[in-house]
Short mmCIF file of C-alpha atoms in Angstrom, two decimals:
data_model
loop_
_atom_site.label_atom_id
_atom_site.label_comp_id
_atom_site.label_asym_id
_atom_site.label_seq_id
_atom_site.Cartn_x
_atom_site.Cartn_y
_atom_site.Cartn_z
CA MET A 1 -52.04 27.10 57.91
CA SER A 2 -55.50 28.36 58.12
CA ARG A 3 -57.59 29.23 55.43
CA ALA A 4 -57.70 32.91 56.60
CA TRP A 5 -54.07 32.93 55.94
CA ASP A 6 -53.81 31.06 52.73
CA ARG A 7 -53.73 34.29 50.42
CA THR A 8 -53.99 31.88 47.19
CA GLY A 9 -57.76 32.69 46.91
CA THR A 10 -57.53 36.20 47.53
CA TRP A 11 -57.17 39.12 45.23
CA ILE A 12 -53.43 39.70 46.74
CA GLY A 13 -52.41 36.57 46.00
CA TRP A 14 -54.25 36.98 42.48
CA ALA A 15 -52.30 40.06 41.71
CA PHE A 16 -48.77 38.72 42.59
CA PHE A 17 -49.30 35.44 41.07
CA SER A 18 -49.10 33.33 44.19
CA ASP A 19 -50.41 30.04 42.33
CA LEU A 20 -47.54 30.61 39.47
CA SER A 21 -44.94 31.27 42.52
CA ASN A 22 -46.05 28.37 44.50
CA ALA A 23 -45.50 26.00 41.43
CA LEU A 24 -41.93 27.49 40.78
CA ALA A 25 -41.03 27.19 44.63
CA LEU A 26 -42.13 23.60 44.36
CA THR A 27 -40.07 22.69 41.38
CA LEU A 28 -37.32 24.74 42.67
CA GLY A 29 -37.66 22.32 45.85
CA TYR A 30 -37.65 19.25 43.99
CA MET A 31 -34.45 20.23 41.80
CA PHE A 32 -32.75 20.22 44.96
CA SER A 33 -33.98 17.38 46.51
CA ARG A 34 -32.53 14.13 46.20
CA THR A 35 -33.11 12.03 42.71
CA VAL A 36 -34.89 8.52 43.15
CA THR A 37 -33.30 7.10 40.29
CA MET A 38 -31.79 3.47 41.06
CA GLN A 39 -28.55 3.59 38.85
CA TYR A 40 -28.91 0.22 37.65
CA PRO A 41 -26.90 -1.37 35.96
CA ASP A 42 -24.11 1.46 36.03
CA LYS A 43 -23.55 1.67 39.82
CA GLU A 44 -26.19 0.19 41.86
CA LYS A 45 -28.45 -2.89 42.12
CA TRP A 46 -31.46 -3.59 43.72
CA LEU A 47 -31.74 -6.89 46.12
CA PRO A 48 -34.84 -8.58 45.69
CA TYR A 49 -36.73 -9.91 49.05
CA SER A 50 -37.22 -13.51 50.02
CA ARG A 51 -40.68 -13.48 48.69
CA TYR A 52 -39.52 -12.42 45.19
CA ARG A 53 -40.07 -14.89 42.51
CA GLY A 54 -37.19 -14.69 39.93
CA HIS A 55 -35.19 -17.81 38.33
CA HIS A 56 -36.50 -21.34 39.56
CA PHE A 57 -33.89 -23.38 41.71
CA LEU A 58 -33.91 -27.19 42.37
CA LYS A 59 -33.22 -28.05 45.91
CA ARG A 60 -31.01 -30.80 47.59
CA ASP A 61 -31.56 -32.77 50.83
CA GLU A 62 -29.17 -33.15 53.53
CA GLU A 63 -27.06 -35.94 51.99
CA GLY A 64 -26.67 -33.93 48.95
CA GLU A 65 -29.35 -35.97 46.98
CA ILE A 66 -31.76 -33.80 44.75
CA LYS A 67 -34.98 -33.51 46.50
CA CYS A 68 -37.25 -33.89 43.24
CA VAL A 69 -39.20 -37.09 43.24
CA ALA A 70 -40.34 -36.40 39.71
CA CYS A 71 -44.10 -36.69 40.61
CA GLU A 72 -44.67 -34.19 37.58
CA LEU A 73 -47.18 -32.18 39.79
CA CYS A 74 -45.44 -29.17 38.52
CA ALA A 75 -45.46 -29.85 35.08
CA ARG A 76 -49.34 -30.81 35.47
CA ILE A 77 -50.12 -27.33 37.20
CA CYS A 78 -47.81 -24.91 35.23
CA PRO A 79 -50.13 -22.79 33.39
CA CYS A 80 -47.96 -22.27 30.34
CA ASP A 81 -47.00 -25.74 30.21
CA CYS A 82 -43.23 -24.88 30.30
CA ILE A 83 -41.95 -27.85 32.58
CA GLU A 84 -40.81 -31.10 31.32
CA VAL A 85 -39.81 -33.92 33.56
CA VAL A 86 -38.83 -37.43 32.80
CA PRO A 87 -38.42 -39.56 35.73
CA TYR A 88 -36.17 -42.88 36.11
CA GLU A 89 -35.59 -44.97 39.10
CA ASP A 90 -31.89 -44.73 40.58
CA GLU A 91 -29.75 -47.56 42.16
CA ARG A 92 -31.46 -47.15 45.67
CA GLY A 93 -34.99 -47.59 43.89
CA ASN A 94 -35.91 -43.88 44.42
CA ARG A 95 -38.05 -42.06 41.61
CA ARG A 96 -35.80 -39.27 40.54
CA PRO A 97 -35.86 -36.87 37.55
CA ALA A 98 -33.79 -37.99 34.37
CA LYS A 99 -34.67 -34.76 32.71
CA PHE A 100 -35.83 -31.73 34.03
CA GLU A 101 -36.47 -28.69 31.70
CA ILE A 102 -37.72 -25.47 32.42
CA ASP A 103 -38.56 -23.20 29.20
CA THR A 104 -38.06 -19.64 30.92
CA ALA A 105 -39.25 -18.20 27.54
CA ARG A 106 -42.70 -19.26 28.45
CA CYS A 107 -42.56 -19.16 32.03
CA LEU A 108 -44.65 -16.33 33.64
CA PHE A 109 -43.31 -16.84 37.04
CA CYS A 110 -46.44 -17.37 38.92
CA GLY A 111 -44.94 -19.65 41.53
CA LEU A 112 -47.65 -22.80 41.31
CA CYS A 113 -45.07 -25.10 40.58
CA GLU A 114 -43.26 -24.05 44.09
CA ASP A 115 -46.98 -24.65 45.71
CA ALA A 116 -47.75 -27.65 44.13
CA CYS A 117 -44.33 -29.49 44.96
CA PRO A 118 -44.93 -32.15 47.73
CA ALA A 119 -41.16 -32.59 48.08
CA ASP A 120 -40.18 -28.88 48.64
CA ALA A 121 -37.93 -29.41 45.63
CA ILE A 122 -38.47 -26.43 43.45
CA ALA A 123 -38.64 -22.95 44.36
CA LEU A 124 -38.24 -19.52 42.80
CA GLY A 125 -35.09 -17.68 43.65
CA GLN A 126 -33.70 -14.20 43.75
CA GLN A 127 -31.92 -14.29 40.54
CA TYR A 128 -33.49 -11.85 37.63
CA GLU A 129 -30.59 -11.34 35.38
CA PHE A 130 -30.91 -14.07 33.07
CA SER A 131 -31.56 -12.43 29.58
CA SER A 132 -30.26 -13.74 26.51
CA PHE A 133 -29.77 -13.57 22.77
CA SER A 134 -31.37 -16.79 22.06
CA SER A 135 -34.47 -18.09 23.15
CA ARG A 136 -32.92 -21.57 22.89
CA ASP A 137 -30.50 -20.67 25.81
CA LEU A 138 -33.57 -20.08 28.08
CA VAL A 139 -34.41 -23.69 28.21
CA ILE A 140 -32.85 -24.34 31.77
CA GLY A 141 -31.86 -28.40 32.44
CA ARG A 142 -31.89 -30.16 35.79
CA ASP A 143 -28.03 -29.65 36.64
CA ASP A 144 -28.30 -25.86 35.77
CA LEU A 145 -31.23 -25.44 38.05
CA LEU A 146 -29.40 -26.97 40.71
CA THR A 147 -26.80 -24.42 40.86
CA LYS A 148 -28.86 -21.50 40.53
CA PRO A 149 -29.20 -19.07 43.66
CA GLY A 150 -31.81 -19.87 46.12
CA LYS A 151 -34.30 -17.31 48.12
CA ALA A 152 -32.81 -14.19 49.37
CA ALA A 153 -32.23 -14.01 53.28
CA THR A 154 -33.06 -10.26 53.63
CA GLY A 155 -33.75 -7.95 50.75
CA GLY A 156 -35.20 -4.46 49.28
CA GLY A 157 -31.92 -2.61 49.67
CA VAL A 158 -29.96 -1.15 47.06
CA VAL A 159 -26.39 -2.01 47.02
CA ALA A 160 -23.34 -0.65 44.70
CA ALA A 161 -22.63 -2.61 41.68
CA ARG A 162 -20.85 -2.54 38.42
CA LEU A 163 -21.98 -3.39 34.75
CA ASP A 164 -19.73 -6.10 33.44
CA THR A 165 -20.77 -6.96 29.67
CA LYS A 166 -18.41 -9.64 29.21
CA LYS A 167 -20.24 -11.78 31.70
CA ASP A 168 -23.13 -10.55 33.39
CA VAL A 169 -24.54 -7.81 35.56
CA LEU A 170 -22.16 -8.18 38.59
CA VAL A 171 -22.80 -6.96 42.40
CA GLU A 172 -19.52 -5.81 43.52
CA ALA A 173 -20.43 -4.85 47.34
CA SER A 174 -20.77 -7.65 50.03
CA GLU A 175 -22.90 -5.82 52.22
CA PRO A 176 -25.80 -7.72 52.55
CA GLN A 177 -28.57 -4.98 52.90
CA GLY A 178 -27.82 -1.60 51.30
CA TYR A 179 -29.67 1.31 51.91
CA ASN A 180 -33.22 1.68 51.80
CA TRP A 181 -34.38 3.31 48.50
CA TRP A 182 -37.87 4.02 49.44
CA ARG A 183 -36.55 6.39 52.34
CA ASN A 184 -35.02 8.92 49.86
CA ILE A 185 -38.31 9.58 48.12
CA ARG A 186 -39.59 13.28 48.78
CA ARG A 187 -43.24 13.12 49.04
CA THR A 188 -45.33 16.20 48.82
CA MET B 1 -2.99 49.39 7.15
CA GLU B 2 -5.18 50.65 10.02
CA LEU B 3 -8.31 49.88 7.62
CA ILE B 4 -7.02 46.12 7.28
CA VAL B 5 -6.62 45.71 10.91
CA ALA B 6 -10.02 47.18 11.96
CA LEU B 7 -11.59 44.94 9.03
CA GLY B 8 -9.83 42.10 10.12
CA LEU B 9 -10.98 42.57 13.96
CA ILE B 10 -14.39 42.74 12.61
CA VAL B 11 -14.27 39.62 10.82
CA PHE B 12 -12.61 37.94 13.93
CA LYS B 13 -15.40 39.12 16.06
CA VAL B 14 -18.03 37.99 13.73
CA ALA B 15 -16.47 34.45 13.36
CA LEU B 16 -16.14 34.24 17.13
CA LEU B 17 -19.70 35.29 17.50
CA ILE B 18 -21.13 32.72 15.36
CA ALA B 19 -18.69 29.80 16.56
CA MET B 20 -19.95 30.59 19.98
CA LEU B 21 -23.73 30.78 18.93
CA LEU B 22 -23.52 27.55 17.01
CA LEU B 23 -21.81 25.83 20.09
CA LEU B 24 -23.66 27.05 22.77
CA PRO B 25 -26.92 25.00 22.26
CA LEU B 26 -24.69 22.22 22.99
CA PRO B 27 -24.37 22.83 26.81
CA LEU B 28 -28.00 24.23 26.88
CA THR B 29 -29.56 21.09 25.67
CA TRP B 30 -27.43 19.15 28.33
CA LEU B 31 -28.47 21.97 31.12
CA GLU B 32 -32.18 21.71 30.07
CA ARG B 33 -32.14 17.72 30.09
CA LYS B 34 -30.47 18.08 33.56
CA ILE B 35 -32.58 20.67 34.83
CA ALA B 36 -35.76 18.58 33.54
CA GLY B 37 -34.40 15.54 35.16
CA HIS B 38 -33.69 17.01 38.47
CA MET B 39 -36.97 19.01 38.66
CA GLN B 40 -38.62 15.39 38.21
CA GLN B 41 -36.38 13.80 40.67
CA ARG B 42 -34.69 12.02 37.89
CA MET B 43 -30.88 12.55 36.88
CA GLY B 44 -30.99 13.29 33.50
CA PRO B 45 -28.24 12.21 31.09
CA MET B 46 -25.45 10.07 33.01
CA ARG B 47 -24.05 7.53 30.88
CA VAL B 48 -22.17 9.57 28.02
CA GLY B 49 -19.18 11.28 29.66
CA TRP B 50 -19.00 12.58 33.10
CA HIS B 51 -22.48 13.20 34.01
CA GLY B 52 -23.75 12.94 30.60
CA LEU B 53 -21.59 15.80 29.56
CA LEU B 54 -21.03 14.43 26.11
CA GLN B 55 -24.58 13.51 25.27
CA PRO B 56 -25.30 16.74 23.13
CA VAL B 57 -22.26 15.87 20.87
CA ALA B 58 -23.78 12.09 20.64
CA ASP B 59 -26.90 13.60 20.03
CA GLY B 60 -25.33 15.85 17.10
CA ILE B 61 -23.68 13.02 15.47
CA LYS B 62 -27.04 11.20 15.51
CA LEU B 63 -28.65 13.99 13.99
CA LEU B 64 -25.87 14.17 11.01
CA THR B 65 -26.15 10.61 10.34
CA LYS B 66 -29.91 10.51 10.17
CA GLU B 67 -31.78 10.12 6.96
CA ASP B 68 -32.90 13.88 5.57
CA HIS B 69 -36.10 13.08 4.61
CA ILE B 70 -38.55 15.42 2.56
CA PRO B 71 -42.31 14.37 2.17
CA ALA B 72 -43.14 13.59 -1.43
CA GLU B 73 -46.01 16.11 -1.46
CA ALA B 74 -43.54 18.85 -0.01
CA ASP B 75 -42.79 21.98 -1.57
CA ARG B 76 -39.00 20.91 -1.91
CA PHE B 77 -37.60 24.61 -2.52
CA LEU B 78 -39.34 26.10 0.52
CA PHE B 79 -39.03 23.23 2.59
CA LYS B 80 -35.08 23.41 2.34
CA LEU B 81 -34.98 27.07 2.53
CA ALA B 82 -37.09 27.22 5.85
CA PRO B 83 -34.45 26.04 8.21
CA ILE B 84 -31.92 28.69 6.98
CA LEU B 85 -34.40 31.26 7.26
CA ALA B 86 -35.63 30.17 10.81
CA LEU B 87 -31.64 29.85 11.67
CA ALA B 88 -30.19 33.45 9.99
CA PRO B 89 -32.06 36.17 11.69
CA PRO B 90 -31.22 35.16 15.48
CA PHE B 91 -27.54 35.33 14.38
CA VAL B 92 -27.89 38.52 12.63
CA VAL B 93 -29.29 40.26 15.67
CA PHE B 94 -26.52 39.35 17.65
CA VAL B 95 -24.36 42.14 15.39
CA ALA B 96 -26.01 44.74 17.51
CA ILE B 97 -25.83 42.98 20.84
CA PRO B 98 -22.92 44.90 22.96
CA PHE B 99 -21.27 42.42 25.77
CA GLY B 100 -19.42 44.93 27.42
CA GLU B 101 -17.76 48.22 26.79
CA THR B 102 -14.04 47.36 26.15
CA VAL B 103 -11.37 45.07 26.93
CA SER B 104 -7.36 45.53 26.65
CA VAL B 105 -5.72 43.08 25.10
CA LEU B 106 -1.85 43.56 24.50
CA GLY B 107 -2.13 47.26 25.10
CA ASN B 108 -5.15 47.75 22.72
CA GLU B 109 -8.61 48.71 23.75
CA ILE B 110 -10.87 46.15 21.74
CA SER B 111 -14.62 46.89 22.07
CA LEU B 112 -17.01 43.87 23.11
CA TYR B 113 -19.44 44.51 20.17
CA VAL B 114 -19.48 44.27 16.58
CA SER B 115 -21.05 47.45 15.88
CA ASN B 116 -22.68 50.19 17.96
CA MET B 117 -25.66 51.06 15.91
CA ASN B 118 -27.75 54.31 17.02
CA VAL B 119 -30.90 52.44 16.31
CA ALA B 120 -29.81 48.97 17.75
CA LEU B 121 -33.17 48.46 19.30
CA LEU B 122 -34.99 49.17 16.08
CA PHE B 123 -32.81 46.74 14.26
CA VAL B 124 -33.30 43.86 17.01
CA PHE B 125 -36.96 44.05 16.75
CA ALA B 126 -36.90 44.42 13.02
CA VAL B 127 -34.63 41.18 12.27
CA ILE B 128 -36.11 39.05 14.87
CA GLY B 129 -39.58 39.48 13.25
CA LEU B 130 -38.18 37.76 10.03
CA GLU B 131 -37.71 34.37 12.09
CA VAL B 132 -41.29 33.88 11.67
CA TYR B 133 -40.94 33.31 7.91
CA GLY B 134 -38.57 30.37 8.64
CA VAL B 135 -41.50 28.82 10.86
CA ILE B 136 -44.41 29.53 8.42
CA PHE B 137 -42.45 28.46 5.29
CA GLY B 138 -41.41 25.44 7.03
CA GLY B 139 -44.93 24.45 8.25
CA TRP B 140 -46.33 25.75 4.83
CA ALA B 141 -44.03 23.74 2.75
CA ALA B 142 -44.18 20.30 4.59
CA ASN B 143 -47.90 20.05 3.29
CA SER B 144 -48.85 18.09 6.42
CA LYS B 145 -52.03 19.19 8.51
CA TYR B 146 -49.78 19.13 11.87
CA ALA B 147 -47.24 21.41 10.43
CA VAL B 148 -49.59 23.89 8.86
CA LEU B 149 -51.50 24.16 11.96
CA GLY B 150 -48.45 24.68 14.02
CA SER B 151 -47.29 27.31 11.61
CA LEU B 152 -50.53 29.09 11.63
CA ARG B 153 -50.75 29.39 15.44
CA THR B 154 -47.23 30.52 15.39
CA CYS B 155 -48.03 33.28 12.72
CA ALA B 156 -50.53 34.69 14.93
CA GLN B 157 -48.84 34.33 18.14
CA MET B 158 -45.59 36.04 16.94
CA ILE B 159 -47.35 38.92 15.47
CA SER B 160 -49.81 39.66 18.19
CA TYR B 161 -46.83 39.29 20.83
CA GLU B 162 -44.49 41.58 19.09
CA ILE B 163 -46.64 44.49 19.47
CA PRO B 164 -46.86 44.60 23.30
CA MET B 165 -42.95 43.54 23.32
CA GLY B 166 -42.42 46.66 21.21
CA PHE B 167 -44.18 48.98 23.42
CA ALA B 168 -42.63 47.41 26.38
CA VAL B 169 -39.08 48.52 25.59
CA ILE B 170 -40.37 52.17 24.86
CA GLY B 171 -40.22 52.79 28.39
CA VAL B 172 -36.45 51.97 28.51
CA VAL B 173 -35.87 54.20 25.49
CA MET B 174 -37.51 56.91 27.08
CA LEU B 175 -35.47 56.64 30.17
CA ALA B 176 -32.18 56.38 28.48
CA GLN B 177 -33.10 58.83 25.76
CA SER B 178 -31.47 56.67 23.12
CA MET B 179 -31.94 53.39 20.98
CA SER B 180 -28.39 52.46 21.30
CA LEU B 181 -28.27 49.54 23.58
CA LEU B 182 -24.77 50.59 24.68
CA ASP B 183 -26.31 54.00 25.94
CA ILE B 184 -29.20 52.10 27.46
CA VAL B 185 -26.68 50.26 29.59
CA ARG B 186 -24.82 53.17 30.46
CA ALA B 187 -27.80 55.02 31.56
CA GLN B 188 -28.62 52.15 33.99
CA ALA B 189 -25.01 52.54 35.86
CA ASP B 190 -26.51 53.81 39.15
CA VAL B 191 -29.99 52.31 38.91
CA TRP B 192 -31.23 49.51 36.96
CA ASN B 193 -34.31 49.89 34.84
CA ILE B 194 -36.16 47.14 36.52
CA VAL B 195 -36.62 49.61 39.46
CA TYR B 196 -38.34 52.13 37.10
CA GLN B 197 -40.00 49.62 34.84
CA PRO B 198 -41.25 46.61 36.63
CA VAL B 199 -44.46 46.45 34.53
CA GLY B 200 -42.28 47.14 31.39
CA PHE B 201 -40.17 44.29 32.31
CA PHE B 202 -43.09 41.84 32.98
CA VAL B 203 -44.52 42.69 29.72
CA PHE B 204 -41.27 42.10 27.94
CA PHE B 205 -40.73 38.87 29.52
CA VAL B 206 -44.00 37.28 29.01
CA ALA B 207 -43.68 38.73 25.48
CA GLY B 208 -40.38 37.23 25.27
CA LEU B 209 -41.55 34.08 26.35
CA ALA B 210 -43.94 33.56 23.61
CA GLU B 211 -41.56 35.17 20.92
CA ALA B 212 -39.14 32.13 22.07
CA GLN B 213 -42.07 29.77 21.76
CA ARG B 214 -41.18 28.45 25.06
CA ILE B 215 -43.62 26.81 27.62
CA PRO B 216 -46.06 28.52 28.62
CA PHE B 217 -46.41 29.74 25.09
CA ASP B 218 -44.79 27.03 23.09
CA LEU B 219 -48.24 26.47 20.96
CA ALA B 220 -46.41 26.29 17.67
CA GLU B 221 -44.78 23.04 18.27
CA ALA B 222 -47.32 21.58 21.27
CA GLU B 223 -46.35 18.19 21.23
CA GLY B 224 -49.46 16.99 22.79
CA ASP B 225 -52.00 17.93 20.11
CA LEU B 226 -49.60 18.98 17.05
CA GLY B 227 -47.26 16.06 17.00
CA ALA B 228 -44.17 18.53 16.93
CA GLY B 229 -45.60 21.63 15.30
CA PHE B 230 -44.34 23.23 12.34
CA HIS B 231 -41.14 20.77 12.33
CA THR B 232 -43.10 17.51 12.38
CA GLU B 233 -41.78 16.47 9.06
CA TYR B 234 -38.26 17.73 9.45
CA SER B 235 -35.27 15.17 10.35
CA GLY B 236 -31.68 15.23 10.46
CA ILE B 237 -29.70 18.36 10.11
CA ARG B 238 -32.72 20.45 9.19
CA PHE B 239 -34.37 19.59 12.44
CA ALA B 240 -31.15 20.61 14.19
CA PHE B 241 -31.23 24.03 12.91
CA PHE B 242 -34.78 24.69 13.96
CA MET B 243 -33.54 23.33 17.60
CA VAL B 244 -30.51 25.78 17.22
CA SER B 245 -32.45 28.66 16.20
CA GLU B 246 -34.80 28.14 19.18
CA TYR B 247 -32.09 27.88 21.69
CA VAL B 248 -30.49 31.04 20.04
CA ILE B 249 -33.64 33.17 20.51
CA MET B 250 -33.74 32.10 23.81
CA LEU B 251 -30.55 33.30 24.83
CA LEU B 252 -31.35 36.59 22.81
CA VAL B 253 -34.53 37.44 24.85
CA SER B 254 -32.22 36.64 27.99
CA VAL B 255 -29.70 38.81 26.58
CA LEU B 256 -32.24 41.49 25.91
CA SER B 257 -33.77 41.17 29.48
CA VAL B 258 -30.13 41.74 31.05
CA ILE B 259 -29.48 44.39 28.68
CA LEU B 260 -32.78 46.55 28.87
CA PHE B 261 -34.06 45.88 32.47
CA PHE B 262 -31.03 44.40 34.50
CA GLY B 263 -28.14 46.93 33.72
CA GLY B 264 -26.27 44.84 31.41
CA TRP B 265 -22.67 44.68 32.61
CA ASN B 266 -23.27 46.61 35.81
CA GLY B 267 -22.65 44.60 38.54
CA VAL B 268 -23.88 45.12 42.28
CA LEU B 269 -22.15 45.15 45.63
CA ILE B 270 -19.65 42.35 44.77
CA PRO B 271 -16.99 43.66 42.16
CA LEU B 272 -16.68 40.95 39.30
CA PRO B 273 -15.37 41.55 35.92
CA PRO B 274 -18.05 43.22 33.61
CA LEU B 275 -18.36 40.51 31.21
CA LEU B 276 -18.72 37.88 34.12
CA TRP B 277 -21.43 40.06 35.68
CA PHE B 278 -23.18 39.98 32.18
CA ALA B 279 -22.83 36.15 31.84
CA LEU B 280 -23.89 35.55 35.23
CA LYS B 281 -27.20 37.42 34.72
CA VAL B 282 -27.89 35.86 31.26
CA ALA B 283 -27.32 32.53 32.64
CA PHE B 284 -29.82 33.02 35.47
CA PHE B 285 -32.35 34.09 32.59
CA VAL B 286 -31.83 30.90 30.71
CA TYR B 287 -32.16 29.25 33.71
CA VAL B 288 -35.54 30.77 34.40
CA PHE B 289 -36.66 29.96 30.83
CA MET B 290 -35.99 26.24 31.67
CA TRP B 291 -37.33 26.60 35.33
CA PHE B 292 -40.70 28.03 33.51
CA ARG B 293 -40.70 24.99 30.99
CA PHE B 294 -40.63 22.34 33.49
CA THR B 295 -43.36 23.80 36.07
CA PHE B 296 -45.96 25.28 33.92
CA PRO B 297 -48.47 23.75 31.57
CA ARG B 298 -49.35 25.12 28.13
CA TYR B 299 -51.88 27.97 27.69
CA ARG B 300 -54.80 27.17 25.47
CA TYR B 301 -54.89 29.06 22.26
CA ASP B 302 -57.61 31.55 22.96
CA GLN B 303 -55.97 32.29 26.16
CA LEU B 304 -52.81 32.99 24.60
CA MET B 305 -54.61 35.35 22.22
CA ALA B 306 -56.45 37.05 25.28
CA ILE B 307 -53.36 37.58 27.19
CA GLY B 308 -51.63 38.95 24.36
CA TRP B 309 -54.42 41.53 23.11
CA LYS B 310 -56.32 42.02 26.30
CA VAL B 311 -53.60 42.02 29.00
CA LEU B 312 -50.12 42.81 27.48
CA LEU B 313 -50.97 45.56 25.00
CA PRO B 314 -53.11 47.63 27.29
CA LEU B 315 -50.35 47.16 30.05
CA SER B 316 -47.68 48.15 28.06
CA MET B 317 -49.45 51.13 26.47
CA ALA B 318 -50.19 52.16 30.18
CA ASN B 319 -46.71 51.84 31.11
CA ILE B 320 -45.70 54.15 28.21
CA ILE B 321 -48.22 56.83 29.31
CA ILE B 322 -47.13 56.68 33.14
CA THR B 323 -43.48 56.70 32.29
CA GLY B 324 -43.88 59.67 30.04
CA ILE B 325 -45.82 61.61 32.99
CA VAL B 326 -43.42 60.61 35.76
CA PHE B 327 -39.94 60.97 34.08
CA SER B 328 -40.87 63.99 31.56
#
């Protein structure tokens, strides 16, 4: 629209409150546009991207052996000092962690442990729902870390979910991607 | 016997009216929050009941069980009196408001109004002016700077906006040759007053916004600069009284706009029951109130006074003169 036709600044627009009516039209348009609310955790849940830094997990190699060599580099680089590793020598003479504890209450999820690891054993996965009533429950041991979910394959979508207060927030739908939440946003 | 029946009917009508007015703020708060949400691309209340329909009930229970706190330095008598003073006048006004002509129940014609006063309009403006006492006492008794500032603003605002509001309806009275709201609606059977009185309606509606203390004229409780204005220190059920009073006044201004300017229960084009027409029009105005609230920012205090005295008052007086010349 050219400036000449824009009557907002002219006396006609002034006399008929064009600024006020433009505002009313805008809010009315928004009123009947789609809402952007993600109904988490009642109905929907967001799937994290593969780059997402969620809960830590430990990896196994092809033989099912734990990859970690207990070099303690992750514990050394950790800025909040929340990783504790105690090494031992297994029957084949390999150095392995006897104790591998992460205090997720203190962790700031920077991902430096993942970068520092020479054996590609520790990484930050896709799980982000691990709130707890006790900070003691947030200290995660080696065997629990081995069972935590890994990196997401895709992500960024929103899928149907249902809140199960007895166990956890459960994702019901099996669809891997869901709809693109960003596409629904009205921008004006 | 006939007297007892007539008396019982009036008591029944009054009880029904009070029950309706006390319960209507519940769906209205829900509607307001829903409209607020959707205008901001949110959903509003969703978790209590279907689409949050039971949210007002939950809020009501919360307000009832909250501590009823009175500040130590407050004037306890006035502090307790103020919410009742704020709540009563809007309810009393509805005695004079007609909702339709008559409706036949079991062969009897029952009128849809409590009383048909010949000075109903005067009564409405006289009683609604009393509501300001609740606001002033509430702010003064709380002995808090925010509350006092809020109530001082309200005092000035209410008084300066009641004048153009009163002048704006004189045009309507001149057209109908009566102050009875029933006669005013009957006079609009063919053409609604909005056609003859667009300026009168504009002044009335803007002044009504100020009277109901809604955005863009909600300086009495301006959250941004005054905490919550005159009811800053109120909690629990006394706060709920102020809230109910605010919603009933909003409803009252909508009802008055419909009766005075939009033909009351007279329908156009679509033949619907008169009561339904009336309800639809009132619902539209209630929506407009909420629509305004979530669109406009608040006027500054000096702007508010300037609009009231320098724009609305001359406009309403010019409206009276022109109406007198054209329709005499």
